[in-house]
CSV table of C-alpha atoms and ligand atoms in Angstrom, one decimal:
chain,number,residue,atom,x,y,z
A,152,MET,CA,0.0,0.0,0.0
A,153,ASN,CA,1.2,3.5,-0.8
A,154,PRO,CA,0.1,5.9,1.9
A,155,LEU,CA,1.0,8.9,-0.3
A,156,SER,CA,-1.3,7.7,-3.2
A,157,ASP,CA,-4.6,9.5,-3.4
A,158,LYS,CA,-6.2,6.6,-5.2
A,159,ILE,CA,-9.2,4.9,-3.7
A,160,ASP,CA,-8.4,1.7,-2.0
A,161,LEU,CA,-11.2,-0.6,-3.3
A,162,LYS,CA,-11.2,-2.5,0.0
A,163,ASN,CA,-12.3,0.6,1.9
A,164,LEU,CA,-15.6,0.7,-0.1
A,165,LEU,CA,-18.9,-0.8,1.0
A,166,PRO,CA,-20.7,-2.7,-1.8
A,167,SER,CA,-23.1,0.3,-2.2
A,168,GLU,CA,-20.1,2.6,-2.5
A,169,LEU,CA,-18.4,0.4,-5.0
A,170,GLU,CA,-21.6,0.3,-7.0
A,171,GLU,CA,-21.8,4.1,-7.0
A,172,LEU,CA,-18.2,4.3,-8.2
A,173,LEU,CA,-18.9,1.9,-11.0
A,174,SER,CA,-22.1,3.7,-12.1
A,175,SER,CA,-20.0,6.8,-12.4
A,176,PHE,CA,-18.2,4.9,-15.2
A,177,GLY,CA,-21.6,3.9,-16.6
A,178,LYS,CA,-21.1,0.3,-15.5
A,179,GLU,CA,-23.9,-2.1,-14.7
A,180,ARG,CA,-24.7,-3.3,-11.2
A,181,TYR,CA,-23.5,-6.9,-11.8
A,182,ARG,CA,-20.0,-5.5,-12.1
A,183,THR,CA,-20.0,-4.8,-8.4
A,184,ILE,CA,-20.6,-8.5,-7.7
A,185,GLN,CA,-17.8,-9.5,-10.0
A,186,ILE,CA,-15.3,-7.1,-8.4
A,187,LEU,CA,-16.3,-8.1,-4.9
A,188,ARG,CA,-15.6,-11.7,-5.8
A,189,TRP,CA,-12.2,-10.8,-7.3
A,190,LEU,CA,-11.3,-8.9,-4.2
A,191,TYR,CA,-12.5,-11.2,-1.4
A,192,GLN,CA,-13.0,-14.7,-2.8
A,193,LYS,CA,-10.1,-14.8,-5.3
A,194,GLY,CA,-8.0,-12.4,-3.4
A,195,VAL,CA,-6.4,-10.6,-6.4
A,196,HIS,CA,-3.8,-8.0,-5.8
A,197,SER,CA,-4.5,-5.8,-8.8
A,198,VAL,CA,-7.3,-4.6,-11.0
A,199,GLU,CA,-5.3,-6.0,-14.0
A,200,GLU,CA,-6.1,-9.5,-12.7
A,201,MET,CA,-9.9,-9.0,-13.0
A,202,THR,CA,-10.1,-10.7,-16.4
A,203,ASN,CA,-13.8,-10.7,-16.9
A,204,LEU,CA,-13.7,-6.9,-17.1
A,205,SER,CA,-12.6,-5.3,-20.4
A,206,LYS,CA,-9.0,-4.3,-20.8
A,207,ARG,CA,-10.1,-0.7,-21.3
A,208,PHE,CA,-12.2,-0.6,-18.1
A,209,ARG,CA,-9.4,-2.2,-16.1
A,210,GLN,CA,-7.2,0.6,-17.2
A,211,GLU,CA,-9.7,3.2,-16.2
A,212,LEU,CA,-10.4,1.7,-12.9
A,213,GLY,CA,-6.7,1.1,-12.2
A,214,GLY,CA,-6.1,4.8,-12.9
A,215,ILE,CA,-8.2,5.9,-10.0
A,216,SER,CA,-8.0,3.0,-7.5
A,217,THR,CA,-5.7,0.6,-5.8
A,218,ILE,CA,-6.0,-2.7,-4.0
A,219,SER,CA,-4.0,-2.8,-0.8
A,220,THR,CA,-2.7,-6.0,0.8
A,221,LEU,CA,-1.0,-7.0,4.0
A,222,HIS,CA,1.9,-9.4,4.0
A,223,PRO,CA,3.0,-10.8,7.3
A,224,LEU,CA,6.4,-9.7,8.5
A,225,ARG,CA,6.4,-12.9,10.5
A,226,VAL,CA,4.3,-15.9,11.2
A,227,GLU,CA,4.9,-17.9,14.4
A,228,ALA,CA,3.5,-21.2,15.2
A,229,SER,CA,2.8,-22.6,18.7
A,230,ARG,CA,2.9,-26.3,19.6
A,231,ASP,CA,-0.9,-26.2,20.2
A,232,GLY,CA,-1.5,-25.2,16.6
A,233,THR,CA,-2.0,-21.5,17.2
A,234,ARG,CA,-0.4,-19.2,14.6
A,235,LYS,CA,0.3,-15.6,15.1
A,236,PHE,CA,0.8,-13.1,12.2
A,237,LEU,CA,2.7,-9.8,12.6
A,238,PHE,CA,1.9,-7.2,10.0
A,239,GLY,CA,3.6,-3.9,9.2
A,240,LEU,CA,1.2,-1.2,8.1
A,241,GLY,CA,2.1,1.4,5.4
A,242,ASP,CA,3.0,4.0,8.1
A,243,GLY,CA,5.2,1.7,10.1
A,244,ASN,CA,2.7,0.7,12.8
A,245,ARG,CA,2.4,-3.0,13.7
A,246,ILE,CA,-0.6,-5.2,14.3
A,247,GLU,CA,-1.2,-8.8,14.9
A,248,SER,CA,-3.8,-11.5,14.2
A,249,VAL,CA,-4.1,-15.0,15.6
A,250,LEU,CA,-5.4,-18.2,14.0
A,251,ILE,CA,-6.7,-20.6,16.6
A,252,PRO,CA,-7.6,-24.2,15.7
A,253,ASP,CA,-10.1,-25.9,18.0
A,254,LYS,CA,-11.5,-29.3,17.0
A,255,ARG,CA,-13.6,-28.6,14.0
A,256,ARG,CA,-13.3,-24.8,14.2
A,257,LEU,CA,-10.7,-22.5,12.9
A,258,THR,CA,-11.0,-19.1,14.5
A,259,LEU,CA,-9.3,-15.9,13.3
A,260,CYS,CA,-8.8,-13.2,15.9
A,261,LEU,CA,-8.5,-9.8,14.3
A,262,SER,CA,-7.2,-6.4,15.4
A,263,THR,CA,-9.3,-3.3,14.9
A,264,GLN,CA,-6.8,-0.7,16.1
A,265,ALA,CA,-3.0,-0.4,16.3
A,266,GLY,CA,-2.8,-0.3,20.1
A,267,CYS,CA,-5.7,0.6,22.4
A,268,ALA,CA,-6.5,3.7,24.4
A,269,LEU,CA,-8.5,2.1,27.2
A,270,GLY,CA,-5.6,1.0,29.3
A,271,CYS,CA,-7.0,-2.0,31.2
A,272,ARG,CA,-4.4,-2.8,33.8
A,273,PHE,CA,-4.1,-6.5,33.0
A,274,CYS,CA,-3.7,-6.1,29.2
A,275,LEU,CA,-0.4,-5.6,27.4
A,276,THR,CA,-2.1,-4.1,24.3
A,277,GLY,CA,-3.5,-1.4,26.6
A,278,LYS,CA,-0.2,-0.7,28.3
A,279,ARG,CA,1.2,0.6,25.1
A,280,GLY,CA,-1.5,3.1,24.3
A,281,LEU,CA,-3.3,3.8,21.0
A,282,LYS,CA,-1.4,4.4,17.8
A,283,ARG,CA,-4.4,4.7,15.5
A,284,ASN,CA,-7.6,3.2,14.1
A,285,LEU,CA,-7.3,0.6,11.3
A,286,THR,CA,-9.1,1.2,8.0
A,287,PRO,CA,-11.7,-1.3,6.8
A,288,ALA,CA,-9.1,-2.5,4.3
A,289,GLU,CA,-6.6,-3.2,7.0
A,290,ILE,CA,-9.1,-5.2,9.0
A,291,LEU,CA,-10.2,-7.2,5.9
A,292,ASN,CA,-6.6,-7.7,4.7
A,293,GLN,CA,-5.9,-9.6,7.9
A,294,VAL,CA,-8.5,-12.2,6.8
A,295,LEU,CA,-7.1,-12.3,3.3
A,296,ALA,CA,-3.6,-12.8,4.5
A,297,ALA,CA,-4.7,-15.7,6.7
A,298,LYS,CA,-6.6,-17.2,3.9
A,299,GLU,CA,-3.7,-16.9,1.6
A,300,MET,CA,-1.4,-18.6,4.0
A,301,LEU,CA,-3.9,-21.4,4.6
A,302,ALA,CA,-4.1,-21.9,0.9
A,303,GLY,CA,-7.3,-23.9,1.1
A,304,GLU,CA,-5.8,-26.3,3.7
A,305,MET,CA,-8.8,-25.5,5.9
A,306,PRO,CA,-11.4,-22.8,5.8
A,307,ILE,CA,-11.7,-20.1,8.5
A,308,THR,CA,-14.9,-20.9,10.3
A,309,ASN,CA,-15.1,-18.1,12.9
A,310,ILE,CA,-14.1,-14.5,13.2
A,311,VAL,CA,-13.6,-12.8,16.6
A,312,LEU,CA,-12.8,-9.1,16.9
A,313,MET,CA,-10.7,-9.7,20.0
A,314,GLY,CA,-7.2,-8.8,18.9
A,315,MET,CA,-5.5,-5.5,19.4
A,316,GLY,CA,-7.8,-2.6,20.0
A,317,GLU,CA,-11.4,-1.7,21.0
A,318,PRO,CA,-13.7,-2.3,18.1
A,319,LEU,CA,-16.4,0.1,19.2
A,320,ALA,CA,-13.8,2.9,19.5
A,321,ASN,CA,-13.3,2.4,15.7
A,322,TYR,CA,-17.0,2.1,15.0
A,323,GLU,CA,-17.5,3.0,11.4
A,324,ASN,CA,-14.5,1.2,10.0
A,325,THR,CA,-15.2,-2.0,12.1
A,326,LEU,CA,-18.8,-2.1,10.9
A,327,LYS,CA,-17.8,-1.5,7.3
A,328,ALA,CA,-15.4,-4.5,7.6
A,329,ILE,CA,-18.1,-6.6,9.2
A,330,GLU,CA,-20.6,-5.8,6.4
A,331,LEU,CA,-18.1,-7.1,3.9
A,332,MET,CA,-17.3,-10.2,6.0
A,333,LEU,CA,-21.1,-11.0,5.9
A,334,HIS,CA,-21.7,-10.0,2.3
A,335,PRO,CA,-22.5,-13.1,0.1
A,336,ASP,CA,-20.3,-11.9,-2.7
A,337,ALA,CA,-17.4,-11.0,-0.4
A,338,PHE,CA,-16.5,-13.3,2.5
A,339,ASN,CA,-20.0,-14.7,3.1
A,340,PHE,CA,-19.6,-15.5,6.8
A,341,SER,CA,-22.7,-16.2,8.8
A,342,SER,CA,-23.4,-13.6,11.4
A,343,ARG,CA,-23.5,-16.3,14.0
A,344,ARG,CA,-19.8,-16.9,13.4
A,345,ILE,CA,-18.6,-13.3,13.9
A,346,THR,CA,-18.1,-12.1,17.5
A,347,LEU,CA,-17.4,-8.5,18.5
A,348,SER,CA,-15.8,-8.1,21.9
A,349,THR,CA,-16.0,-4.8,23.7
A,350,ALA,CA,-14.8,-3.4,27.0
A,351,GLY,CA,-18.1,-1.6,27.2
A,352,LEU,CA,-18.1,1.7,25.3
A,353,LEU,CA,-21.8,2.5,26.0
A,354,PRO,CA,-22.4,4.9,23.1
A,355,GLY,CA,-21.0,2.3,20.7
A,356,LEU,CA,-23.1,-0.5,22.2
A,357,GLU,CA,-26.2,1.7,22.0
A,358,ARG,CA,-25.5,2.3,18.3
A,359,LEU,CA,-24.7,-1.3,17.7
A,360,SER,CA,-28.0,-2.4,19.2
A,361,LYS,CA,-29.9,-0.5,16.5
A,362,GLU,CA,-27.9,-1.7,13.5
A,363,ARG,CA,-29.4,-3.8,10.8
A,364,ILE,CA,-26.2,-5.9,11.0
A,365,GLN,CA,-26.2,-8.3,13.9
A,366,VAL,CA,-23.2,-10.2,15.1
A,367,ARG,CA,-22.5,-12.0,18.3
A,368,LEU,CA,-21.6,-9.9,21.2
A,369,ALA,CA,-18.9,-10.5,23.9
A,370,VAL,CA,-18.4,-8.1,26.8
A,371,SER,CA,-15.3,-7.9,28.8
A,372,LEU,CA,-16.6,-7.8,32.4
A,373,ASN,CA,-13.7,-8.8,34.5
A,374,ALA,CA,-15.2,-7.7,37.8
A,375,SER,CA,-18.5,-8.1,39.7
A,376,ASN,CA,-18.7,-4.6,41.3
A,377,GLU,CA,-18.0,-1.0,40.4
A,378,GLU,CA,-15.0,-0.6,42.6
A,379,ILE,CA,-13.0,-3.5,41.4
A,380,ARG,CA,-14.0,-2.9,37.8
A,381,SER,CA,-12.9,0.8,37.9
A,382,ARG,CA,-9.6,-0.3,39.4
A,383,LEU,CA,-8.9,-2.8,36.6
A,384,MET,CA,-10.6,-1.0,33.7
A,385,PRO,CA,-10.4,2.8,33.8
A,386,VAL,CA,-13.2,2.9,31.2
A,387,ASN,CA,-15.6,1.9,34.0
A,388,ARG,CA,-15.3,5.3,35.6
A,389,ARG,CA,-16.8,6.8,32.5
A,390,TYR,CA,-19.3,4.0,31.6
A,391,PRO,CA,-20.1,2.3,34.9
A,392,LEU,CA,-20.9,-1.4,35.3
A,393,ARG,CA,-24.6,-0.8,36.2
A,394,ASN,CA,-25.2,1.1,32.9
A,395,LEU,CA,-23.3,-1.5,31.0
A,396,LEU,CA,-25.5,-4.3,32.4
A,397,GLU,CA,-28.6,-2.3,31.7
A,398,ILE,CA,-27.7,-2.1,28.0
A,399,CYS,CA,-26.9,-5.8,28.0
A,400,ARG,CA,-30.2,-6.6,29.5
A,401,SER,CA,-32.0,-4.9,26.6
A,402,PHE,CA,-29.6,-5.7,23.8
A,403,PRO,CA,-31.5,-7.4,20.9
A,404,LEU,CA,-30.4,-11.0,20.6
A,405,ARG,CA,-31.5,-13.7,18.2
A,406,ARG,CA,-33.6,-16.5,19.5
A,407,ARG,CA,-31.5,-18.7,21.9
A,408,ALA,CA,-28.5,-16.4,21.6
A,409,ARG,CA,-26.6,-15.2,24.6
A,410,ILE,CA,-24.0,-12.6,25.4
A,411,THR,CA,-20.6,-13.9,26.2
A,412,PHE,CA,-19.1,-12.3,29.2
A,413,GLU,CA,-15.3,-12.5,29.4
A,414,TYR,CA,-13.8,-12.5,32.9
A,415,VAL,CA,-10.0,-12.5,33.3
A,416,LEU,CA,-9.2,-14.2,36.6
A,417,LEU,CA,-6.6,-12.3,38.7
A,418,GLU,CA,-5.4,-14.0,41.9
A,419,GLY,CA,-6.7,-12.3,45.0
A,420,VAL,CA,-8.3,-9.5,43.0
A,421,ASN,CA,-11.5,-10.8,41.4
A,422,ASP,CA,-11.4,-14.6,41.9
A,423,SER,CA,-13.0,-15.3,45.3
A,424,VAL,CA,-16.2,-17.3,45.9
A,425,GLN,CA,-17.8,-14.0,46.9
A,426,ASP,CA,-16.9,-12.5,43.5
A,427,ALA,CA,-18.5,-15.5,41.7
A,428,THR,CA,-21.7,-15.2,43.8
A,429,ARG,CA,-21.9,-11.5,43.1
A,430,LEU,CA,-21.4,-12.3,39.4
A,431,LEU,CA,-24.4,-14.6,39.4
A,432,LYS,CA,-26.5,-11.9,40.9
A,433,ILE,CA,-25.6,-9.1,38.5
A,434,LEU,CA,-26.1,-11.3,35.4
A,435,LYS,CA,-29.6,-12.5,36.5
A,436,GLY,CA,-32.0,-11.9,33.7
A,437,ILE,CA,-29.4,-11.5,30.9
A,438,PRO,CA,-29.0,-14.5,28.6
A,439,SER,CA,-25.3,-15.1,29.2
A,440,LYS,CA,-22.4,-17.4,29.2
A,441,ILE,CA,-19.1,-16.8,30.8
A,442,ASN,CA,-15.6,-17.2,29.5
A,443,LEU,CA,-13.2,-17.5,32.3
A,444,ILE,CA,-9.7,-16.5,31.2
A,445,PRO,CA,-7.0,-17.2,33.8
A,446,LEU,CA,-4.6,-14.3,33.4
A,447,ASN,CA,-1.9,-14.7,30.9
A,448,GLU,CA,0.9,-13.5,33.0
A,449,ASP,CA,3.7,-11.1,32.1
A,450,PRO,CA,6.5,-9.5,34.0
A,451,ASP,CA,5.1,-6.1,33.0
A,452,LEU,CA,1.7,-6.9,34.6
A,453,PRO,CA,1.1,-6.4,38.3
A,454,PHE,CA,-1.1,-9.4,38.7
A,455,HIS,CA,-0.9,-13.2,38.9
A,456,ARG,CA,-2.9,-16.1,37.5
A,457,PRO,CA,-4.9,-18.0,40.2
A,458,SER,CA,-4.2,-21.6,40.9
A,459,GLU,CA,-6.2,-24.3,39.0
A,460,GLU,CA,-8.1,-25.1,42.2
A,461,ARG,CA,-9.2,-21.5,42.6
A,462,VAL,CA,-10.2,-21.3,38.9
A,463,SER,CA,-12.3,-24.5,39.2
A,464,ARG,CA,-13.9,-23.4,42.4
A,465,PHE,CA,-14.9,-20.1,40.8
A,466,GLN,CA,-16.3,-22.0,37.8
A,467,GLU,CA,-18.2,-24.4,40.0
A,468,VAL,CA,-20.0,-21.6,41.9
A,469,LEU,CA,-21.2,-20.2,38.6
A,470,MET,CA,-22.3,-23.5,37.2
A,471,LYS,CA,-24.1,-24.4,40.4
A,472,GLY,CA,-25.9,-21.1,40.1
A,473,GLY,CA,-27.1,-22.0,36.6
A,474,LEU,CA,-24.6,-20.1,34.5
A,475,MET,CA,-22.7,-21.7,31.6
A,476,ALA,CA,-19.1,-21.0,32.4
A,477,ILE,CA,-16.2,-22.2,30.3
A,478,VAL,CA,-12.5,-21.9,31.2
A,479,ARG,CA,-10.6,-20.8,28.2
A,480,ALA,CA,-7.3,-22.4,27.7
A,481,GLY,CA,-4.5,-20.0,27.2
A,482,LYS,CA,-3.9,-21.0,23.6
A,483,GLY,CA,-0.8,-19.6,22.0
A,484,ALA,CA,0.8,-18.3,25.2
A,485,GLU,CA,4.2,-19.6,24.3
A,486,ILE,CA,4.3,-17.3,21.2
A,487,HIS,CA,2.6,-14.4,23.0
A,488,ALA,CA,-0.5,-14.9,21.0
A,489,ALA,CA,-3.0,-15.4,23.9
A,490,CYS,CA,-5.6,-12.9,25.1
A,491,GLY,CA,-4.1,-9.6,26.1
A,492,GLN,CA,-0.6,-10.4,24.9
A,493,LEU,CA,-0.7,-8.8,21.5
A,494,GLN,CA,1.6,-5.8,21.3
A,495,GLY,CA,2.8,-5.8,17.7
A,496,LYS,CA,6.4,-6.2,18.8
A,497,GLU,CA,9.1,-7.8,16.7
B,659,SAH,N1,-10.9,-4.4,23.5
B,659,SAH,C1,-11.8,-5.5,23.4
B,659,SAH,C2,-11.3,-6.7,22.6
B,659,SAH,C3,-9.8,-7.0,22.7
B,659,SAH,S1,-9.3,-7.6,24.3
B,659,SAH,C4,-12.2,-6.0,24.8
B,659,SAH,O1,-11.5,-5.6,25.8
B,659,SAH,O2,-13.1,-6.8,24.9
B,659,SAH,C5,-9.8,-9.3,24.2
B,659,SAH,C6,-9.9,-10.0,25.6
B,659,SAH,O3,-8.6,-10.2,26.2
B,659,SAH,C7,-10.7,-9.2,26.6
B,659,SAH,O4,-11.8,-10.0,27.1
B,659,SAH,C8,-9.7,-9.0,27.8
B,659,SAH,O5,-10.4,-9.0,29.0
B,659,SAH,C9,-8.8,-10.2,27.6
B,659,SAH,N2,-7.4,-9.9,28.2
B,659,SAH,C10,-6.7,-8.8,28.1
B,659,SAH,N3,-5.5,-9.0,28.8
B,659,SAH,C11,-5.5,-10.2,29.2
B,659,SAH,C12,-4.5,-11.0,29.9
B,659,SAH,N4,-3.3,-10.5,30.3
B,659,SAH,N5,-4.8,-12.3,30.1
B,659,SAH,C13,-6.0,-12.9,29.7
B,659,SAH,N6,-6.9,-12.2,29.1
B,659,SAH,C14,-6.7,-10.9,28.8
B,660,SF4,FE1,-8.0,-2.4,25.2
B,660,SF4,FE2,-9.4,-4.7,25.4
B,660,SF4,FE3,-6.9,-4.5,26.2
B,660,SF4,FE4,-8.8,-3.2,27.6
B,660,SF4,S1,-8.6,-5.5,27.3
B,660,SF4,S2,-6.8,-2.4,27.0
B,660,SF4,S3,-10.1,-2.6,26.0
B,660,SF4,S4,-7.6,-4.3,24.1
């Protein structure tokens, strides 16, 4: 990608915007479908490769537009099968994505920002602050790069927006990218297989609840009361837990769908039986399931991972109280690819 070029990056356009562009060339609607397929299904790198368009039109289109790509600077593989991609953006910033195999699923975890501004105390991405928002093209190119590396070996079955960044802090670009992930002529993912994870930016959640596009929702809870949550997640001072839970309670969900609440377990901070009991209470009435994530430790973080016994006891209290609670294995930890470990470092 050439950041100095003022050409339009075709991957930054919604299908409706692409259609508008093409109609300005006097082109028919079905051309939009053809181009979407070239971009996202065949993964071409130039307009020149779109051989069902006339040579003349390819030249015209190529004159005003480009097709950006992301090539990994490095791909690391972990013994558990997890693979981590490091990408260099046009302006020198770095981002990461992670491919996580799990039985019959292959999940791709995408970044939506370079860094993150929210500064959760247990998260390495947050420690390094926000560099900038990613463009829709930069979000989509992570999917294309992973697909290219997999070379048909296995299809990506699920997408989670849980990599670097807070998706709702980059609202428009993230939603644009999601629309293309769902579009039948682009990636054609089912909306049940895309999960957006947020630390709870309430204006964004409010807006998301009114969108035509529906994806699965995950909320990073990490505490059972205001005091602990504010200590761990500064965002809670602005958007308190009680308001977050209120929005969750009224969030439109499909039939039988639930909100996933993520809960990073920190020894002696939020992992007591009392915390679990409080958690049961505050989630009453919200169709929920809980992902318990024992902290992925790092010398730069001031917390510790609780013992397995403590984790199991916490889980047991939740299950006995009727909540579905899963302990998420810290996949990819050995290559620093697990939750909260993405920093874009080389
Ligand atoms: N910003 C969004 C999505 C990216 S963070 C969000 O916060 O939801 C993805 C998940 O990683 C969050 O649920 C967060 O709670 C978790 N996480 C962050 N740091 C972690 C760490 N050190 N160990 C385990 N999980 C962590
Ligand atoms: Fe940002 Fe999510 Fe990390 Fe918090 S947990 S700092 S919101 S990436």
